[in-house]
Amino acid sequence: MELKRINDFYTSTNVYIISDEDTKQAAVVDPGGSPDEVIEYLKEEGLDLRYIILTHGHADHIGYVKNIKEYKDVPIVAHKDEKDMLNDASKNLSDRMRCGKTEFDADIYVDDKDKLELGNTKLSFIHTPGHTEGGMCIRVENSLITGDTLFRGSMGRCDLYGGDENKMKKSLKKIKKYENELAVYPGHGDASTLGHEKETNPYLSSKYIGN
Ligand SMILES: [Zn+2]
Ligand SMILES: [Zn+2]
C-alpha cells in the first residue's frame, strides 16, 4: 500500500491518495483542494482510480470532488449520516468557499466497520461523529486517516452544523483503543502516531474524554 499526501495551499487540507502496489487500484480521499495535482499524480503513477472517499462533508474536503469525477467517473463513498450535508451547500459551507457551491449525493453510503478493497489492500471505516454527524476515519493497514476528528496535538471543532462535543469525546475514546504504532494522517497538519498522540494530545487524555 502506498499513501500519498497532497497538501492544498488555500484550505490547508490534506488530500490523500491510497494505492495498491500490485494492482495499481487507487482511491482519492477528501479532494477538497489541489485537484490538478491529484490528477497529475494519478496519471504519473499510472493509477487505476476506483473510488473517491470522504471522511466528512465539509467544503474543504469535498470542494473538488467534481473535478475528480470529471477525470474519471468513479463512485463517491461517504458515511450514511453525512447525506444531508453533502446535499446542502450552506451546511457543507461550500456556499462561502473558493471551490464554489457544491451539492451532490454519494454513490455508496457506508457505516461503521464496513470494508472496501483496492486490489489486495483492505480499507475499513470507523464511524467517528463529533466534528460532523457522519464523520469517519479510514483504516488501511497500519495507517489511520482521521479527517477532522483527530489532528496532531488537537481535534476538530464541534461548533459547526452536526457537531457534538459529547459524541466527539466518545469517538476519540474509540480511536484511543487502537495500537500505539498506528500512523495517524489527519485532514489538516502533519502526520503523527497514535502513541505520540496518546502521550501528548490533551484531547486524548483521560482528563478530557474520561477513562
Ligand atoms: Zn471539517
Ligand atoms: Zn477540514
PDB file of C-alpha atoms and ligand atoms in Angstrom:
ATOM      1  CA  MET A   1       0.000   0.000   0.000  1.00  0.00           C
ATOM      2  CA  GLU A   2       1.177   3.488  -0.862  1.00  0.00           C
ATOM      3  CA  LEU A   3      -0.202   6.604   0.830  1.00  0.00           C
ATOM      4  CA  LYS A   4       0.441   9.938  -0.869  1.00  0.00           C
ATOM      5  CA  ARG A   5      -0.375  13.255   0.761  1.00  0.00           C
ATOM      6  CA  ILE A   6      -1.054  16.398  -1.248  1.00  0.00           C
ATOM      7  CA  ASN A   7      -1.499  19.500   0.903  1.00  0.00           C
ATOM      8  CA  ASP A   8      -3.650  22.263  -0.523  1.00  0.00           C
ATOM      9  CA  PHE A   9      -2.302  25.797  -0.124  1.00  0.00           C
ATOM     10  CA  TYR A  10      -5.678  27.562   0.145  1.00  0.00           C
ATOM     11  CA  THR A  11      -7.571  25.283   2.524  1.00  0.00           C
ATOM     12  CA  SER A  12      -4.580  23.604   4.227  1.00  0.00           C
ATOM     13  CA  THR A  13      -6.443  20.332   3.634  1.00  0.00           C
ATOM     14  CA  ASN A  14      -4.507  17.107   3.203  1.00  0.00           C
ATOM     15  CA  VAL A  15      -5.786  15.181   0.207  1.00  0.00           C
ATOM     16  CA  TYR A  16      -4.668  11.539   0.362  1.00  0.00           C
ATOM     17  CA  ILE A  17      -4.276   9.019  -2.406  1.00  0.00           C
ATOM     18  CA  ILE A  18      -4.301   5.387  -1.308  1.00  0.00           C
ATOM     19  CA  SER A  19      -2.979   2.946  -3.876  1.00  0.00           C
ATOM     20  CA  ASP A  20      -2.409  -0.775  -4.059  1.00  0.00           C
ATOM     21  CA  GLU A  21       1.071  -1.540  -5.367  1.00  0.00           C
ATOM     22  CA  ASP A  22       0.206  -4.829  -7.092  1.00  0.00           C
ATOM     23  CA  THR A  23      -2.924  -3.811  -8.974  1.00  0.00           C
ATOM     24  CA  LYS A  24      -2.463  -0.001  -9.094  1.00  0.00           C
ATOM     25  CA  GLN A  25      -6.043   0.407  -7.895  1.00  0.00           C
ATOM     26  CA  ALA A  26      -6.422   3.703  -6.065  1.00  0.00           C
ATOM     27  CA  ALA A  27      -8.783   5.911  -4.076  1.00  0.00           C
ATOM     28  CA  VAL A  28      -8.674   9.668  -3.562  1.00  0.00           C
ATOM     29  CA  VAL A  29      -9.609  10.713  -0.033  1.00  0.00           C
ATOM     30  CA  ASP A  30     -11.061  14.197   0.625  1.00  0.00           C
ATOM     31  CA  PRO A  31     -10.452  16.090  -2.632  1.00  0.00           C
ATOM     32  CA  GLY A  32     -11.006  19.487  -1.039  1.00  0.00           C
ATOM     33  CA  GLY A  33      -8.147  21.148  -2.898  1.00  0.00           C
ATOM     34  CA  SER A  34      -5.366  20.849  -5.482  1.00  0.00           C
ATOM     35  CA  PRO A  35      -7.388  18.797  -7.998  1.00  0.00           C
ATOM     36  CA  ASP A  36      -4.843  19.289 -10.817  1.00  0.00           C
ATOM     37  CA  GLU A  37      -2.016  17.985  -8.654  1.00  0.00           C
ATOM     38  CA  VAL A  38      -4.103  14.984  -7.612  1.00  0.00           C
ATOM     39  CA  ILE A  39      -4.970  14.104 -11.204  1.00  0.00           C
ATOM     40  CA  GLU A  40      -1.349  14.593 -12.299  1.00  0.00           C
ATOM     41  CA  TYR A  41      -0.201  12.179  -9.582  1.00  0.00           C
ATOM     42  CA  LEU A  42      -2.774   9.574 -10.641  1.00  0.00           C
ATOM     43  CA  LYS A  43      -1.594   9.850 -14.257  1.00  0.00           C
ATOM     44  CA  GLU A  44       2.126   9.871 -13.474  1.00  0.00           C
ATOM     45  CA  GLU A  45       1.875   6.789 -11.285  1.00  0.00           C
ATOM     46  CA  GLY A  46      -0.396   5.020 -13.765  1.00  0.00           C
ATOM     47  CA  LEU A  47      -3.027   4.506 -11.073  1.00  0.00           C
ATOM     48  CA  ASP A  48      -6.410   2.962 -11.718  1.00  0.00           C
ATOM     49  CA  LEU A  49      -8.774   5.232  -9.772  1.00  0.00           C
ATOM     50  CA  ARG A  50     -11.672   3.272  -8.265  1.00  0.00           C
ATOM     51  CA  TYR A  51     -13.225   5.450  -5.549  1.00  0.00           C
ATOM     52  CA  ILE A  52     -13.481   8.917  -4.059  1.00  0.00           C
ATOM     53  CA  ILE A  53     -13.793   8.537  -0.288  1.00  0.00           C
ATOM     54  CA  LEU A  54     -14.899  11.332   2.066  1.00  0.00           C
ATOM     55  CA  THR A  55     -14.025  11.441   5.761  1.00  0.00           C
ATOM     56  CA  HIS A  56     -16.828  14.007   6.086  1.00  0.00           C
ATOM     57  CA  GLY A  57     -18.854  16.538   4.153  1.00  0.00           C
ATOM     58  CA  HIS A  58     -17.196  19.911   4.730  1.00  0.00           C
ATOM     59  CA  ALA A  59     -16.322  22.020   1.686  1.00  0.00           C
ATOM     60  CA  ASP A  60     -12.600  21.922   2.395  1.00  0.00           C
ATOM     61  CA  HIS A  61     -12.809  18.119   1.951  1.00  0.00           C
ATOM     62  CA  ILE A  62     -15.358  17.802  -0.869  1.00  0.00           C
ATOM     63  CA  GLY A  63     -14.964  21.027  -2.881  1.00  0.00           C
ATOM     64  CA  TYR A  64     -13.189  19.426  -5.846  1.00  0.00           C
ATOM     65  CA  VAL A  65     -14.988  16.078  -5.991  1.00  0.00           C
ATOM     66  CA  LYS A  66     -16.490  17.293  -9.268  1.00  0.00           C
ATOM     67  CA  ASN A  67     -13.039  17.724 -10.857  1.00  0.00           C
ATOM     68  CA  ILE A  68     -12.012  14.194  -9.911  1.00  0.00           C
ATOM     69  CA  LYS A  69     -15.382  12.854 -11.163  1.00  0.00           C
ATOM     70  CA  GLU A  70     -14.783  14.637 -14.473  1.00  0.00           C
ATOM     71  CA  TYR A  71     -11.384  12.978 -14.763  1.00  0.00           C
ATOM     72  CA  LYS A  72     -12.900   9.584 -14.003  1.00  0.00           C
ATOM     73  CA  ASP A  73     -16.489   8.913 -13.005  1.00  0.00           C
ATOM     74  CA  VAL A  74     -15.927   6.643 -10.001  1.00  0.00           C
ATOM     75  CA  PRO A  75     -18.278   6.099  -7.047  1.00  0.00           C
ATOM     76  CA  ILE A  76     -18.190   8.514  -4.119  1.00  0.00           C
ATOM     77  CA  VAL A  77     -18.081   6.791  -0.723  1.00  0.00           C
ATOM     78  CA  ALA A  78     -19.274   8.553   2.441  1.00  0.00           C
ATOM     79  CA  HIS A  79     -20.852   7.719   5.783  1.00  0.00           C
ATOM     80  CA  LYS A  80     -24.644   7.410   5.669  1.00  0.00           C
ATOM     81  CA  ASP A  81     -25.161  10.159   8.261  1.00  0.00           C
ATOM     82  CA  GLU A  82     -23.426  12.695   6.025  1.00  0.00           C
ATOM     83  CA  LYS A  83     -26.079  12.629   3.284  1.00  0.00           C
ATOM     84  CA  ASP A  84     -27.880  15.869   4.133  1.00  0.00           C
ATOM     85  CA  MET A  85     -24.639  17.801   4.473  1.00  0.00           C
ATOM     86  CA  LEU A  86     -23.382  16.635   1.066  1.00  0.00           C
ATOM     87  CA  ASN A  87     -26.638  17.817  -0.470  1.00  0.00           C
ATOM     88  CA  ASP A  88     -26.726  21.250   1.148  1.00  0.00           C
ATOM     89  CA  ALA A  89     -24.177  23.972   0.325  1.00  0.00           C
ATOM     90  CA  SER A  90     -24.990  26.017   3.432  1.00  0.00           C
ATOM     91  CA  LYS A  91     -24.492  23.005   5.724  1.00  0.00           C
ATOM     92  CA  ASN A  92     -21.296  21.882   3.996  1.00  0.00           C
ATOM     93  CA  LEU A  93     -20.096  25.531   3.889  1.00  0.00           C
ATOM     94  CA  SER A  94     -19.234  25.450   0.166  1.00  0.00           C
ATOM     95  CA  ASP A  95     -21.533  28.427  -0.442  1.00  0.00           C
ATOM     96  CA  ARG A  96     -18.874  30.651   1.120  1.00  0.00           C
ATOM     97  CA  MET A  97     -15.697  28.957  -0.087  1.00  0.00           C
ATOM     98  CA  ARG A  98     -13.345  29.302  -3.015  1.00  0.00           C
ATOM     99  CA  CYS A  99     -14.470  25.953  -4.508  1.00  0.00           C
ATOM    100  CA  GLY A 100     -17.996  27.325  -5.051  1.00  0.00           C
ATOM    101  CA  LYS A 101     -21.398  25.876  -4.218  1.00  0.00           C
ATOM    102  CA  THR A 102     -21.101  22.082  -4.093  1.00  0.00           C
ATOM    103  CA  GLU A 103     -24.045  19.726  -3.640  1.00  0.00           C
ATOM    104  CA  PHE A 104     -24.178  16.054  -4.560  1.00  0.00           C
ATOM    105  CA  ASP A 105     -25.127  12.616  -3.317  1.00  0.00           C
ATOM    106  CA  ALA A 106     -22.622   9.890  -2.567  1.00  0.00           C
ATOM    107  CA  ASP A 107     -22.937   6.696  -4.597  1.00  0.00           C
ATOM    108  CA  ILE A 108     -22.096   4.371  -1.723  1.00  0.00           C
ATOM    109  CA  TYR A 109     -23.138   5.138   1.856  1.00  0.00           C
ATOM    110  CA  VAL A 110     -21.204   3.132   4.420  1.00  0.00           C
ATOM    111  CA  ASP A 111     -21.458   2.555   8.146  1.00  0.00           C
ATOM    112  CA  ASP A 112     -19.114   1.682  10.995  1.00  0.00           C
ATOM    113  CA  LYS A 113     -16.961  -1.416  10.316  1.00  0.00           C
ATOM    114  CA  ASP A 114     -17.805  -1.552   6.604  1.00  0.00           C
ATOM    115  CA  LYS A 115     -14.931  -2.589   4.358  1.00  0.00           C
ATOM    116  CA  LEU A 116     -13.718  -1.829   0.884  1.00  0.00           C
ATOM    117  CA  GLU A 117     -10.982  -3.401  -1.232  1.00  0.00           C
ATOM    118  CA  LEU A 118      -8.474  -1.784  -3.545  1.00  0.00           C
ATOM    119  CA  GLY A 119      -6.880  -4.800  -5.150  1.00  0.00           C
ATOM    120  CA  ASN A 120      -5.077  -6.525  -2.284  1.00  0.00           C
ATOM    121  CA  THR A 121      -5.342  -3.524   0.017  1.00  0.00           C
ATOM    122  CA  LYS A 122      -8.172  -3.604   2.524  1.00  0.00           C
ATOM    123  CA  LEU A 123      -9.811  -0.471   3.901  1.00  0.00           C
ATOM    124  CA  SER A 124     -12.199  -0.286   6.809  1.00  0.00           C
ATOM    125  CA  PHE A 125     -14.344   2.571   8.036  1.00  0.00           C
ATOM    126  CA  ILE A 126     -14.721   3.713  11.606  1.00  0.00           C
ATOM    127  CA  HIS A 127     -17.675   5.991  12.355  1.00  0.00           C
ATOM    128  CA  THR A 128     -16.391   8.908  14.445  1.00  0.00           C
ATOM    129  CA  PRO A 129     -19.155  11.516  14.854  1.00  0.00           C
ATOM    130  CA  GLY A 130     -18.495  14.733  16.774  1.00  0.00           C
ATOM    131  CA  HIS A 131     -16.964  17.103  14.230  1.00  0.00           C
ATOM    132  CA  THR A 132     -19.894  16.191  11.957  1.00  0.00           C
ATOM    133  CA  GLU A 133     -22.645  13.598  12.318  1.00  0.00           C
ATOM    134  CA  GLY A 134     -21.273  11.265   9.639  1.00  0.00           C
ATOM    135  CA  GLY A 135     -17.565  11.798  10.177  1.00  0.00           C
ATOM    136  CA  MET A 136     -15.419   8.726   9.777  1.00  0.00           C
ATOM    137  CA  CYS A 137     -11.835   7.546   9.933  1.00  0.00           C
ATOM    138  CA  ILE A 138     -10.363   5.206   7.357  1.00  0.00           C
ATOM    139  CA  ARG A 139      -8.083   2.418   8.449  1.00  0.00           C
ATOM    140  CA  VAL A 140      -5.728   0.969   5.873  1.00  0.00           C
ATOM    141  CA  GLU A 141      -3.079  -1.444   7.154  1.00  0.00           C
ATOM    142  CA  ASN A 142      -1.114   0.392   9.869  1.00  0.00           C
ATOM    143  CA  SER A 143      -2.417   3.808   8.954  1.00  0.00           C
ATOM    144  CA  LEU A 144      -5.446   5.760  10.088  1.00  0.00           C
ATOM    145  CA  ILE A 145      -6.783   8.676   8.068  1.00  0.00           C
ATOM    146  CA  THR A 146      -8.579  10.744  10.686  1.00  0.00           C
ATOM    147  CA  GLY A 147     -10.204  13.611   8.737  1.00  0.00           C
ATOM    148  CA  ASP A 148     -11.106  16.449  11.098  1.00  0.00           C
ATOM    149  CA  THR A 149     -11.642  14.153  14.094  1.00  0.00           C
ATOM    150  CA  LEU A 150      -8.065  13.899  15.347  1.00  0.00           C
ATOM    151  CA  PHE A 151      -5.204  16.257  14.479  1.00  0.00           C
ATOM    152  CA  ARG A 152      -1.608  16.185  15.620  1.00  0.00           C
ATOM    153  CA  GLY A 153      -1.926  17.817  19.065  1.00  0.00           C
ATOM    154  CA  SER A 154      -5.560  18.767  18.615  1.00  0.00           C
ATOM    155  CA  MET A 155      -9.038  17.776  17.453  1.00  0.00           C
ATOM    156  CA  GLY A 156     -11.636  19.142  15.059  1.00  0.00           C
ATOM    157  CA  ARG A 157     -14.126  21.769  16.174  1.00  0.00           C
ATOM    158  CA  CYS A 158     -17.562  20.735  17.391  1.00  0.00           C
ATOM    159  CA  ASP A 159     -19.452  24.010  16.924  1.00  0.00           C
ATOM    160  CA  LEU A 160     -20.356  23.701  13.238  1.00  0.00           C
ATOM    161  CA  TYR A 161     -23.511  22.101  11.805  1.00  0.00           C
ATOM    162  CA  GLY A 162     -23.762  18.480  13.000  1.00  0.00           C
ATOM    163  CA  GLY A 163     -21.049  18.936  15.602  1.00  0.00           C
ATOM    164  CA  ASP A 164     -21.422  17.453  19.088  1.00  0.00           C
ATOM    165  CA  GLU A 165     -18.695  17.539  21.710  1.00  0.00           C
ATOM    166  CA  ASN A 166     -20.020  14.560  23.681  1.00  0.00           C
ATOM    167  CA  LYS A 167     -20.035  12.424  20.554  1.00  0.00           C
ATOM    168  CA  MET A 168     -16.544  13.685  19.787  1.00  0.00           C
ATOM    169  CA  LYS A 169     -15.296  12.506  23.180  1.00  0.00           C
ATOM    170  CA  LYS A 170     -16.760   9.045  22.532  1.00  0.00           C
ATOM    171  CA  SER A 171     -15.188   8.928  19.091  1.00  0.00           C
ATOM    172  CA  LEU A 172     -11.776   9.916  20.446  1.00  0.00           C
ATOM    173  CA  LYS A 173     -12.133   7.225  23.101  1.00  0.00           C
ATOM    174  CA  LYS A 174     -12.847   4.714  20.338  1.00  0.00           C
ATOM    175  CA  ILE A 175      -9.724   5.757  18.430  1.00  0.00           C
ATOM    176  CA  LYS A 176      -7.622   5.681  21.584  1.00  0.00           C
ATOM    177  CA  LYS A 177      -8.167   1.905  21.849  1.00  0.00           C
ATOM    178  CA  TYR A 178      -6.073   1.268  18.758  1.00  0.00           C
ATOM    179  CA  GLU A 179      -2.401   0.383  18.932  1.00  0.00           C
ATOM    180  CA  ASN A 180       0.347   2.951  19.551  1.00  0.00           C
ATOM    181  CA  GLU A 181       2.151   2.050  16.321  1.00  0.00           C
ATOM    182  CA  LEU A 182      -0.760   3.186  14.190  1.00  0.00           C
ATOM    183  CA  ALA A 183       0.276   6.087  11.915  1.00  0.00           C
ATOM    184  CA  VAL A 184      -2.167   8.994  12.066  1.00  0.00           C
ATOM    185  CA  TYR A 185      -2.870  11.015   8.905  1.00  0.00           C
ATOM    186  CA  PRO A 186      -5.149  13.961   9.718  1.00  0.00           C
ATOM    187  CA  GLY A 187      -7.235  16.152   7.436  1.00  0.00           C
ATOM    188  CA  HIS A 188      -5.035  19.141   8.296  1.00  0.00           C
ATOM    189  CA  GLY A 189      -1.473  19.397   9.541  1.00  0.00           C
ATOM    190  CA  ASP A 190       1.321  16.901   9.981  1.00  0.00           C
ATOM    191  CA  ALA A 191       1.143  13.169  10.423  1.00  0.00           C
ATOM    192  CA  SER A 192       1.713  11.529  13.797  1.00  0.00           C
ATOM    193  CA  THR A 193       1.405   8.186  15.511  1.00  0.00           C
ATOM    194  CA  LEU A 194      -1.344   7.203  17.869  1.00  0.00           C
ATOM    195  CA  GLY A 195       1.229   6.533  20.597  1.00  0.00           C
ATOM    196  CA  HIS A 196       2.546  10.091  20.293  1.00  0.00           C
ATOM    197  CA  GLU A 197      -0.977  11.489  20.432  1.00  0.00           C
ATOM    198  CA  LYS A 198      -1.891   9.387  23.472  1.00  0.00           C
ATOM    199  CA  GLU A 199       1.115  10.856  25.259  1.00  0.00           C
ATOM    200  CA  THR A 200       0.856  14.478  24.174  1.00  0.00           C
ATOM    201  CA  ASN A 201      -2.579  15.352  22.779  1.00  0.00           C
ATOM    202  CA  PRO A 202      -4.748  16.899  25.538  1.00  0.00           C
ATOM    203  CA  TYR A 203      -7.921  15.784  23.734  1.00  0.00           C
ATOM    204  CA  LEU A 204      -6.937  12.130  24.104  1.00  0.00           C
ATOM    205  CA  SER A 205      -6.200  12.489  27.807  1.00  0.00           C
ATOM    206  CA  SER A 206      -8.488  10.772  30.297  1.00  0.00           C
ATOM    207  CA  LYS A 207      -8.995  14.217  31.834  1.00  0.00           C
ATOM    208  CA  TYR A 208     -10.836  15.212  28.660  1.00  0.00           C
ATOM    209  CA  ILE A 209     -12.500  12.017  27.457  1.00  0.00           C
ATOM    210  CA  GLY A 210     -12.690  10.068  30.723  1.00  0.00           C
ATOM    211  CA  ASN A 211     -11.378   6.589  31.314  1.00  0.00           C
TER     212      ASN A 211
HETATM  213 ZN    ZN B   1     -14.415  19.587   8.714  1.00  0.00          ZN
HETATM  214 ZN    ZN B   2     -11.272  20.390   7.355  1.00  0.00          ZN
END
